[in-house]
Amino acid sequence: MNVIIIEDEKPSARRLQRMLQKLNLEAKTMLHSVEESINWFQNNPHPDLIFLDIQLSDGLSFEIFETINIKSAIIFTTAYDEYALQAFKLNSIDYLLKPIDEDDLATAVKKYQDRAPQQQAVTLDFNDIKKLLVNPIDREYKKRFSVKVGQHLKLINIDDIECFYSENKGTYLHTNEGRNYLLDTTLEHLENELEPRTFYRINRKFFVNINAIKDMVSYTNSRLQIKLKSYNEQDVIVARERVKDFKTWLE
């Protein structure tokens, strides 16, 4: 299988290349900008599969499609979930949120391999994409949540929430007052609703509020343990693959 990686951050590209090698896939070509990618596609046979970062150093990678009729299957990679969801709706094979998890990568590759060859082509309407993409800086994020307490509805301001977490297939918020409330949503849906400078998803089960962090200590396997001001019902651990980005987010 002929695979290429389009990613402007070279360390991330090399990491993805190593992860693919574990799946017996060799990505010999790595491109790092819209301009470089356009030049490459104009002079080379199109690959079977592209791992495509959405935000490149010189613009959105969707701009490649204005010039080139891509004939390859695409798995999008992105740190911005609003971009990822849009890409996913546009007939891509899959999308992967950064930092890329090895299990998620294996699942996406298997999904590609299981599809019939005639289903691999991707059709993208660039004008629709431009209309639907939203600059994360300009987005309106949720300022409060409504929760059900018996027969009553209670409003909880976002500043009063220490963390969101999943447990027993339910999604909960935990307040500064030490109360837990069940929400009618998922952590995945919250990706689009929480202000990213305030809330960070440290693992598959937790979003934490930066203002609720009391302490951080080293934990096994190069992870970090977070101590929140009032939440203490289970360990709050930053996943190893997210530690570097988490430290950057803190600053």
PDB file of N, CA and C in Angstrom, residues 5-6 13 23 28 40 48 62 68 78 85 113 136 144 158 160 165 178 210 223 232-233 243 249:
ATOM      1  N   ILE A   5       2.129  11.029   4.290  1.00  0.00           N
ATOM      2  CA  ILE A   5       1.719  11.842   5.442  1.00  0.00           C
ATOM      3  C   ILE A   5       1.880  13.305   5.063  1.00  0.00           C
ATOM      4  N   ILE A   6       0.833  14.103   5.280  1.00  0.00           N
ATOM      5  CA  ILE A   6       0.915  15.555   5.094  1.00  0.00           C
ATOM      6  C   ILE A   6       0.689  16.188   6.468  1.00  0.00           C
ATOM      7  N   ALA A  13       4.877  14.207  12.375  1.00  0.00           N
ATOM      8  CA  ALA A  13       4.902  13.372  11.171  1.00  0.00           C
ATOM      9  C   ALA A  13       5.754  12.132  11.398  1.00  0.00           C
ATOM     10  N   LEU A  23       2.152  -1.056  12.253  1.00  0.00           N
ATOM     11  CA  LEU A  23       1.005  -1.680  11.568  1.00  0.00           C
ATOM     12  C   LEU A  23       1.417  -2.218  10.197  1.00  0.00           C
ATOM     13  N   LYS A  28       6.741   6.536   3.137  1.00  0.00           N
ATOM     14  CA  LYS A  28       8.064   7.023   2.751  1.00  0.00           C
ATOM     15  C   LYS A  28       8.054   8.508   2.425  1.00  0.00           C
ATOM     16  N   TRP A  40       3.914  18.223  -5.190  1.00  0.00           N
ATOM     17  CA  TRP A  40       4.160  16.775  -5.185  1.00  0.00           C
ATOM     18  C   TRP A  40       3.082  16.045  -5.975  1.00  0.00           C
ATOM     19  N   ASP A  48      -2.405   5.393  -2.322  1.00  0.00           N
ATOM     20  CA  ASP A  48      -3.650   4.727  -1.927  1.00  0.00           C
ATOM     21  C   ASP A  48      -4.316   5.461  -0.773  1.00  0.00           C
ATOM     22  N   PHE A  62      -7.375  21.769   3.030  1.00  0.00           N
ATOM     23  CA  PHE A  62      -8.454  21.701   2.041  1.00  0.00           C
ATOM     24  C   PHE A  62      -8.113  22.514   0.789  1.00  0.00           C
ATOM     25  N   ILE A  68      -5.870  20.401  -7.001  1.00  0.00           N
ATOM     26  CA  ILE A  68      -5.640  18.989  -7.317  1.00  0.00           C
ATOM     27  C   ILE A  68      -6.913  18.179  -7.093  1.00  0.00           C
ATOM     28  N   THR A  78      -6.152  16.018  13.154  1.00  0.00           N
ATOM     29  CA  THR A  78      -6.348  17.401  13.577  1.00  0.00           C
ATOM     30  C   THR A  78      -6.407  17.515  15.084  1.00  0.00           C
ATOM     31  N   LEU A  85     -14.777  16.921  12.632  1.00  0.00           N
ATOM     32  CA  LEU A  85     -16.145  16.470  12.388  1.00  0.00           C
ATOM     33  C   LEU A  85     -16.593  16.842  10.980  1.00  0.00           C
ATOM     34  N   GLN A 113      -8.942  -0.534   5.156  1.00  0.00           N
ATOM     35  CA  GLN A 113      -8.638  -1.800   4.498  1.00  0.00           C
ATOM     36  C   GLN A 113      -9.882  -2.642   4.241  1.00  0.00           C
ATOM     37  N   PRO A 136     -11.674  28.767  15.635  1.00  0.00           N
ATOM     38  CA  PRO A 136     -11.877  28.468  17.045  1.00  0.00           C
ATOM     39  C   PRO A 136     -11.823  29.697  17.942  1.00  0.00           C
ATOM     40  N   ARG A 144     -23.086  27.897  30.391  1.00  0.00           N
ATOM     41  CA  ARG A 144     -23.800  27.238  31.493  1.00  0.00           C
ATOM     42  C   ARG A 144     -24.381  25.916  31.006  1.00  0.00           C
ATOM     43  N   ILE A 158     -20.465  27.778  33.855  1.00  0.00           N
ATOM     44  CA  ILE A 158     -19.257  27.056  33.459  1.00  0.00           C
ATOM     45  C   ILE A 158     -18.107  27.317  34.431  1.00  0.00           C
ATOM     46  N   ASP A 160     -18.223  27.468  37.496  1.00  0.00           N
ATOM     47  CA  ASP A 160     -18.420  26.707  38.735  1.00  0.00           C
ATOM     48  C   ASP A 160     -18.142  25.219  38.554  1.00  0.00           C
ATOM     49  N   TYR A 165     -16.546  14.259  33.497  1.00  0.00           N
ATOM     50  CA  TYR A 165     -15.972  12.916  33.448  1.00  0.00           C
ATOM     51  C   TYR A 165     -17.035  11.903  33.048  1.00  0.00           C
ATOM     52  N   GLY A 178     -18.396  20.511  45.147  1.00  0.00           N
ATOM     53  CA  GLY A 178     -18.248  19.083  45.394  1.00  0.00           C
ATOM     54  C   GLY A 178     -19.448  18.245  44.998  1.00  0.00           C
ATOM     55  N   ILE A 210      -8.677  24.408  34.073  1.00  0.00           N
ATOM     56  CA  ILE A 210      -7.349  24.847  34.495  1.00  0.00           C
ATOM     57  C   ILE A 210      -7.395  25.589  35.828  1.00  0.00           C
ATOM     58  N   ARG A 223       3.369   9.564  33.092  1.00  0.00           N
ATOM     59  CA  ARG A 223       2.105  10.284  33.139  1.00  0.00           C
ATOM     60  C   ARG A 223       2.118  11.329  34.260  1.00  0.00           C
ATOM     61  N   ASN A 232     -12.280  14.167  44.237  1.00  0.00           N
ATOM     62  CA  ASN A 232     -11.310  13.163  44.695  1.00  0.00           C
ATOM     63  C   ASN A 232     -11.877  11.740  44.627  1.00  0.00           C
ATOM     64  N   GLU A 233     -12.842  11.528  43.741  1.00  0.00           N
ATOM     65  CA  GLU A 233     -13.529  10.237  43.707  1.00  0.00           C
ATOM     66  C   GLU A 233     -12.763   9.166  42.942  1.00  0.00           C
ATOM     67  N   VAL A 243       0.654  14.226  27.672  1.00  0.00           N
ATOM     68  CA  VAL A 243       1.394  14.996  28.674  1.00  0.00           C
ATOM     69  C   VAL A 243       2.066  16.218  28.050  1.00  0.00           C
ATOM     70  N   TRP A 249      -0.487  23.446  26.991  1.00  0.00           N
ATOM     71  CA  TRP A 249      -1.779  24.084  27.278  1.00  0.00           C
ATOM     72  C   TRP A 249      -1.715  24.868  28.585  1.00  0.00           C
TER      73      TRP A 249
END
